[in-house]
Short mmCIF file of C-alpha atoms and ligand atoms in Angstrom, two decimals:
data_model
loop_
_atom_site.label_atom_id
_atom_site.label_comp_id
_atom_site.label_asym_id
_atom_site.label_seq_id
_atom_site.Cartn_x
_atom_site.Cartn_y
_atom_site.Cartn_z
CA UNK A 153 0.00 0.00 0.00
CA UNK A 154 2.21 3.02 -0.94
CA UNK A 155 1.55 6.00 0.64
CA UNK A 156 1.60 9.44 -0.89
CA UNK A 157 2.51 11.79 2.02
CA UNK A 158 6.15 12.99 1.04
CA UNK A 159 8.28 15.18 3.00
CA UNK A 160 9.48 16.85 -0.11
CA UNK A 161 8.09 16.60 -3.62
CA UNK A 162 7.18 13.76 -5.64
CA UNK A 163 10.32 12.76 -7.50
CA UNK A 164 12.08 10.82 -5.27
CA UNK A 165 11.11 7.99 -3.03
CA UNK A 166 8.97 8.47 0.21
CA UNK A 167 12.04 6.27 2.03
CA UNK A 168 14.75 8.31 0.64
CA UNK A 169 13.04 11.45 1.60
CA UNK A 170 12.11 10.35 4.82
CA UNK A 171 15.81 9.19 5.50
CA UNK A 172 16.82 12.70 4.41
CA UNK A 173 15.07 14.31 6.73
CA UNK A 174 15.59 12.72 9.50
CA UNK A 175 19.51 12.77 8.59
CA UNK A 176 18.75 16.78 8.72
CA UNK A 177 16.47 17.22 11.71
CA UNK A 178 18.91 14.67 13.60
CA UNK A 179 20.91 16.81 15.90
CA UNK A 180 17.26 18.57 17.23
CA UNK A 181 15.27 15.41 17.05
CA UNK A 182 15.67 14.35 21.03
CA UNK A 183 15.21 17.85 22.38
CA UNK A 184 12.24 18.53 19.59
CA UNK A 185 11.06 15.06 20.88
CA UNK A 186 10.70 16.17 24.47
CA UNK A 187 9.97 20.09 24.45
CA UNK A 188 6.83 19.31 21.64
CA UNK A 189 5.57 16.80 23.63
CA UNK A 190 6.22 18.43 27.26
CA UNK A 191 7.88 15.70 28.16
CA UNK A 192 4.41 13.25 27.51
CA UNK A 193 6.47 11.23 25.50
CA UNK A 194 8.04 9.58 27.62
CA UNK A 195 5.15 8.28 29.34
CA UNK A 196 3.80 6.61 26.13
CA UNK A 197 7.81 4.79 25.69
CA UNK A 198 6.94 3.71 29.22
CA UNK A 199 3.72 2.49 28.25
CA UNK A 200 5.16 0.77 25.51
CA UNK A 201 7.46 -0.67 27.41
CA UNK A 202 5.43 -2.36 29.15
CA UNK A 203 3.63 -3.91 26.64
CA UNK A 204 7.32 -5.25 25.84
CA UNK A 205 7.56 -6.74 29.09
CA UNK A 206 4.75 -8.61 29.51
CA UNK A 207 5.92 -10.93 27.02
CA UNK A 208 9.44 -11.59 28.59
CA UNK A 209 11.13 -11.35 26.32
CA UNK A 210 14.76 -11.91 25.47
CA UNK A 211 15.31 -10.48 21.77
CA UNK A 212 13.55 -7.39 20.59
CA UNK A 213 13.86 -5.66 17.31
CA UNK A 214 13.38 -2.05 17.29
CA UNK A 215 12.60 -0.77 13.75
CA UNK A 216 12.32 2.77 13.02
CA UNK A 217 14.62 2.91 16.00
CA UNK A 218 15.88 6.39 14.96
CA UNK A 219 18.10 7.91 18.33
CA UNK A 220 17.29 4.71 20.39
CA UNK A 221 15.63 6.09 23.11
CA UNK A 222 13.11 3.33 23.03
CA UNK A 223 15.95 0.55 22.37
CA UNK A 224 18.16 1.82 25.26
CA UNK A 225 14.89 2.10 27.70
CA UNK A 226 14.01 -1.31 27.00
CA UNK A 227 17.38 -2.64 27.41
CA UNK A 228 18.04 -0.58 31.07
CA UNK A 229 14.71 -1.76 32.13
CA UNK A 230 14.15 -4.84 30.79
CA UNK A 231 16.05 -8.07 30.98
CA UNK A 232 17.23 -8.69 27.56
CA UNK A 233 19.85 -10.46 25.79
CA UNK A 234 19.85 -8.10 22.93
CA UNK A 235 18.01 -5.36 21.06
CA UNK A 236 18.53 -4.34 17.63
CA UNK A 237 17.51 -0.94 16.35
CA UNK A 238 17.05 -0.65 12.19
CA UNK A 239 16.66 2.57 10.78
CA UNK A 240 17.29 4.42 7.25
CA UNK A 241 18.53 7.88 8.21
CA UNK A 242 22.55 7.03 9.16
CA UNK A 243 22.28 10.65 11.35
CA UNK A 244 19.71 9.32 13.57
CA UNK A 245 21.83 6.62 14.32
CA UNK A 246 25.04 7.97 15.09
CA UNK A 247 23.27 9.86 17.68
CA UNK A 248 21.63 6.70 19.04
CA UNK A 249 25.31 4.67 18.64
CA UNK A 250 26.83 7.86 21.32
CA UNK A 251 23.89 7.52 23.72
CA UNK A 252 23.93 3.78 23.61
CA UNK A 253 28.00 4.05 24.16
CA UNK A 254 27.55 6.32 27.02
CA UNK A 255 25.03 4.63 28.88
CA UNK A 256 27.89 1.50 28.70
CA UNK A 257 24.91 -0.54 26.52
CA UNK A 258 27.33 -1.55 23.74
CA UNK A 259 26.97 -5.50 24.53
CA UNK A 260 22.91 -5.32 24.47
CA UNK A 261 22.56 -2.53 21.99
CA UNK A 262 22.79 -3.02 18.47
CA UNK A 263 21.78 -0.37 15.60
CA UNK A 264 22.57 -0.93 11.96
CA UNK A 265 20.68 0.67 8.84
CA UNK A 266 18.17 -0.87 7.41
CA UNK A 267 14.86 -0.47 5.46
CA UNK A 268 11.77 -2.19 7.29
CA UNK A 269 10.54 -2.66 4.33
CA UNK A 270 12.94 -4.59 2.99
CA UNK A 271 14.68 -6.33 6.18
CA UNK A 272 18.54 -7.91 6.74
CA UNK A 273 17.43 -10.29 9.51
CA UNK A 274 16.86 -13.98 9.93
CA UNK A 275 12.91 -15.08 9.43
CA UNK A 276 11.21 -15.80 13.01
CA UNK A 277 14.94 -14.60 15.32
CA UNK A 278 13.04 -12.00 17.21
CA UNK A 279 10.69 -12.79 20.56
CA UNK A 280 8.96 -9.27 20.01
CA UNK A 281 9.22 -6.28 17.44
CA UNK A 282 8.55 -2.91 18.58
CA UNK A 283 8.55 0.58 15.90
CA UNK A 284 7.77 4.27 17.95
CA UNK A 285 6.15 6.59 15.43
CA UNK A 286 8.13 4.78 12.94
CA UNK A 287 4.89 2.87 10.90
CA UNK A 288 3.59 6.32 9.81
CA UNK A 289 7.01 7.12 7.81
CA UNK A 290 7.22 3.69 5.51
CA UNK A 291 6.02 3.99 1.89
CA UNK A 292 5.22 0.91 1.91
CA UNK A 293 2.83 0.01 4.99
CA UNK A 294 1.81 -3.47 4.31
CA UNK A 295 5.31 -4.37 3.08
CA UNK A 296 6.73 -3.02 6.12
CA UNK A 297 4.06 -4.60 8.39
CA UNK A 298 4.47 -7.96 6.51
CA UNK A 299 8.23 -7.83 7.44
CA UNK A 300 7.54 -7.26 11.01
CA UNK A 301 5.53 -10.51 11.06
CA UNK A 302 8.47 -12.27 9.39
CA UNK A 303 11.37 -12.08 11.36
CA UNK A 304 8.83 -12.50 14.82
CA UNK A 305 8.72 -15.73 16.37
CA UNK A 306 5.69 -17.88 16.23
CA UNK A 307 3.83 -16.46 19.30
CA UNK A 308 6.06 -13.56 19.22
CA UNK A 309 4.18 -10.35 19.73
CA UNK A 310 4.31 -6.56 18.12
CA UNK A 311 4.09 -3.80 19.63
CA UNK A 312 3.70 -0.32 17.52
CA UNK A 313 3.47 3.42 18.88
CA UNK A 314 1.94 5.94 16.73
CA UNK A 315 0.11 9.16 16.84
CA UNK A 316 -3.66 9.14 16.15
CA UNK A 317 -6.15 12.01 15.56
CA UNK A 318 -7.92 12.93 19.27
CA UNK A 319 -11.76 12.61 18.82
CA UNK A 320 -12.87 13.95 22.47
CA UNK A 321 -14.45 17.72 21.96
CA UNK A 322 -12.99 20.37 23.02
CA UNK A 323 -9.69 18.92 23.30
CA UNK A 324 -9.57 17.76 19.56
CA UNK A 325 -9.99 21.05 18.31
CA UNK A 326 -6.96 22.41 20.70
CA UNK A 327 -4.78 19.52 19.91
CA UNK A 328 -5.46 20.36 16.41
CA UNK A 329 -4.57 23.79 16.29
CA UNK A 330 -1.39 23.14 17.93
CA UNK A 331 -0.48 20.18 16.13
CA UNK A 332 -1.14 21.69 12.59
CA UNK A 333 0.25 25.74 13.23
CA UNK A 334 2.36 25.93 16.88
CA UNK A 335 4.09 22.62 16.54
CA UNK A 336 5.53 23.27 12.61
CA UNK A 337 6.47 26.93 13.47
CA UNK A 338 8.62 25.84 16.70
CA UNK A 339 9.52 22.70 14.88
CA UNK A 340 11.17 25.18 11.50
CA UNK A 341 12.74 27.44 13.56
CA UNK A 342 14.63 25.55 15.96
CA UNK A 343 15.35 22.13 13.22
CA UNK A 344 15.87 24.87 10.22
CA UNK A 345 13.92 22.09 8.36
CA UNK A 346 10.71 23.67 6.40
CA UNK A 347 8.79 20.75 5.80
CA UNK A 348 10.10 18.44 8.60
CA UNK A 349 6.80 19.21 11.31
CA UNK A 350 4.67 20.29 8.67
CA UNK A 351 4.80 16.61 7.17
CA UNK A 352 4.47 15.20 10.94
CA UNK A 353 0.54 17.25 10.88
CA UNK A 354 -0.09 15.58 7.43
CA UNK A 355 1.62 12.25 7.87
CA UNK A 356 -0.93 11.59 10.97
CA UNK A 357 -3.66 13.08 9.48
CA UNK A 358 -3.50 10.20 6.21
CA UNK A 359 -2.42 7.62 8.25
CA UNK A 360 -4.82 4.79 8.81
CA UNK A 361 -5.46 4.67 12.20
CA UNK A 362 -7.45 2.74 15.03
CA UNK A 363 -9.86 0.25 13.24
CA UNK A 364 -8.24 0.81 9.96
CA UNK A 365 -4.58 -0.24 11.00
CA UNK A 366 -5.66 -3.17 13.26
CA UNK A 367 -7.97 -4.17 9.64
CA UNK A 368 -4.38 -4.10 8.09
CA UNK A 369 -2.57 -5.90 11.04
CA UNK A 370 -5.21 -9.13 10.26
CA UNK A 371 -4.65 -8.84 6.57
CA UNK A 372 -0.64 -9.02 7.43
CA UNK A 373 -1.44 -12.17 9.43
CA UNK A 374 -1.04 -10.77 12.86
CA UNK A 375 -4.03 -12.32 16.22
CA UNK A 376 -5.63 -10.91 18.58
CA UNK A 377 -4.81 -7.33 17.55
CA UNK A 378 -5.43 -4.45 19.80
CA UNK A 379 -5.29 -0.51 20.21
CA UNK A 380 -5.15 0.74 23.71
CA UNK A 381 -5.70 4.55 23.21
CA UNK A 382 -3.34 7.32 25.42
CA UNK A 383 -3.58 11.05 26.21
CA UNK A 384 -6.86 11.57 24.72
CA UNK A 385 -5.85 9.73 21.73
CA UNK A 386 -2.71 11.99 20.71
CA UNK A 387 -1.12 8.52 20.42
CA UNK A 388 -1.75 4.65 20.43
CA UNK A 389 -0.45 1.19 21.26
CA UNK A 390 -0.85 -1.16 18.89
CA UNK A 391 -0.38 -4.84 19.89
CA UNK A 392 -0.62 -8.41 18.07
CA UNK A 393 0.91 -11.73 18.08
CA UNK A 394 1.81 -13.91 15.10
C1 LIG B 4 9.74 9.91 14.33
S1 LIG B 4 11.23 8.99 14.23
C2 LIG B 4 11.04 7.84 15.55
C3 LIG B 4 12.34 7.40 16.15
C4 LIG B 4 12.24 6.57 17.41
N1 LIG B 4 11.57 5.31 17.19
C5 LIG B 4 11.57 7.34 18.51
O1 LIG B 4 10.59 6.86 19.06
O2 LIG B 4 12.04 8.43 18.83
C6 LIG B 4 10.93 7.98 12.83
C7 LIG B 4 12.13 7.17 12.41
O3 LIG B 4 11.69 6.21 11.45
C8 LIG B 4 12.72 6.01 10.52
N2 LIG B 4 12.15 5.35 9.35
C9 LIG B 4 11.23 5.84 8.51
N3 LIG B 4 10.94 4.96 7.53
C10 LIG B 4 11.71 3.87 7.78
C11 LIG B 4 11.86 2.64 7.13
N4 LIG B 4 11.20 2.36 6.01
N5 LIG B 4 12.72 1.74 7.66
C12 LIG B 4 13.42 2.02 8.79
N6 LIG B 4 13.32 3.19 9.44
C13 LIG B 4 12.48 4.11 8.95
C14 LIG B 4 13.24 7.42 10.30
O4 LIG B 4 14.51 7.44 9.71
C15 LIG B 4 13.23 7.97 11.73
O5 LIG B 4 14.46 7.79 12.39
#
C-alpha cells in the first residue's frame, strides 16, 4: 500500500526522503522530541514498554529505532539479551550509537541501517518487534508490516506506537490547532527544516489509524490485535501476536 505523504516533492522515493530528513532534523530530534511533547512522550515509551515486558522477552527488534531512546529504555529496564535498532537515516543513528555508548549498553545494543521494508534479519529470530512513530514514515505500509511478522517468532508479539487524531471535543480542536500551526512553526525554527513538522501534521492526518490499521494488522497475518488509546488519543499502542 504506498503511501503518498512525502516530505518533499514527488520525485524521489517516500524512504529516501524520509531518511533525508531525519539525517537533517537529527541533531534537534531528542530535544524537539521532548519540548513538543512536554515531556508526555516519555510516558507513552513507558507504556510501551510495558507492553514489551509482559511478554518476557529476550530479543527485541526495534525498527524505526531512529536515536534509540526506546531501544536503550528497553534494554536498562528490561532483561534482555539483545536489542537491535534498524533505521534508514545514518544521522539518527550515530546519535543513538553515542547515547547507547555512554550509557555502557554496547553488549545489548545493536543499531545498523536498514529499510523495514525490505529487512537484513533472519525469518522468526526475534521474541517481540517494537517501531515508535516509525509505521507512519514507511512507503510501503503493508510491506513493512508484513516484514515485522516475518522475522517474529511464532507467538512472538508486536508492539507499535503511533500518533492518532484525538476525537474527544474540546480537546480535539486544541490539539489540532497546535499540532497543525504551533508545533511546525517551533519545529522550522529551531530544526531549520521547512517541511520536517509540517509533514508530521499531514503524515498523521493520512495515516490509517485505530480500526483501519488493526484491519491491516489481520490482513498481514497478525491475532488478537489491539489498540489501547493514550492522552486523549494523541497517540496509540498497537499490539498483536503472530
Ligand atoms: C519519528 S522517528 C522515531 C524514532 C524513534 N523510534 C523514537 O521513538 O524516537 C521515525 C524514524 O523512522 C525512521 N524510518 C522511517 N521509515 C523507515 C523505514 N522504512 N525503515 C526504517 N526506518 C524508517 C526514520 O529514519 C526515523 O528515524
Amino acid at each position: 500500500m504506498p503511501n503518498s505523504v512525502n516530505p518533499y516533492n514527488d520525485r524521489e522515493s517516500k524512504t529516501r526522503q524520509v531518511s533525508k530528513m531525519f539525517d537533517r532534523i537529527a541533531p534537534y530530534y531528542d530535544f524537539l522530541n521532548h519540548f513538543l511533547s512536554l515531556g508526555i512522550d516519555r510516558g507513552w515509551r513507558k507504556k510501551t514498554i510495558a507492553q514489551v515486558a509482559a511478554a518476557n522477552p529476550k530479543r527485541v527488534l526495534d525498527i524505526a529505532t531512529g536515536t534509540a531512546d526506546l531501544a536503550i529504555q528497553m534494554a536498562k529496564t528490561l532483561k534482555l539479551e539483545e536489542v537491535v535498532g534498524v533505521d534508514i537515516a545514518p544521522k539518527m543513528l550515530e546519535i543513538g550509537r553515542i547515547k547507547v555508548r555512554d550509557k555502557g549498553l554496547q553488549n545489548i545494543v545493536h543499531l545498523k541501517d536498514g529499510d523495514s521494508q525490505a529487512l537484513n534479519i533472519d525469518t522468526e529470530s526475534f521474541d517481540v518487534v517494537t517501531a515508535a512513530f516509525g509505521v507512519r514514515n514507511f512507503e510501503d505500509l503493508e510491506k513493512g508490516l508484513a516484514e515485522m511478522y516475518r522475522v517474529l517468532k511464532p507467538g512472538g508479539k508486536m508492539v507499535v506506537l503511533e500518533f492518532s487524531k484525538p476525537k474527544v471535543f474540546p480537546f480535539n480542536l486544541i490539539f489540532n490547532a497546535y499540532f497543525k500551526y504551533l508545533l511546525p512553526a517551533v519545529g522550522r525554527l529551531t530544526s531549520k527544516d521547512e517541511r520536517a513538522y509540517a509533514y508530521l501534521y499531514e503524515s498523521v492526518q493520512a495515516f490509517p489509524e485505530g480500526q483501519d490499521f488493526i484491519n491491516i494488522l489481520e490482513k498481514t497475518g497478525f491475532k488478537s490485535n489491539q489498540c489501547i488509546a493514550l492522552t486523549l488519543g494523541v497517540c496509540s499502542i498497537y499490539v498483536g501476536y503472530k
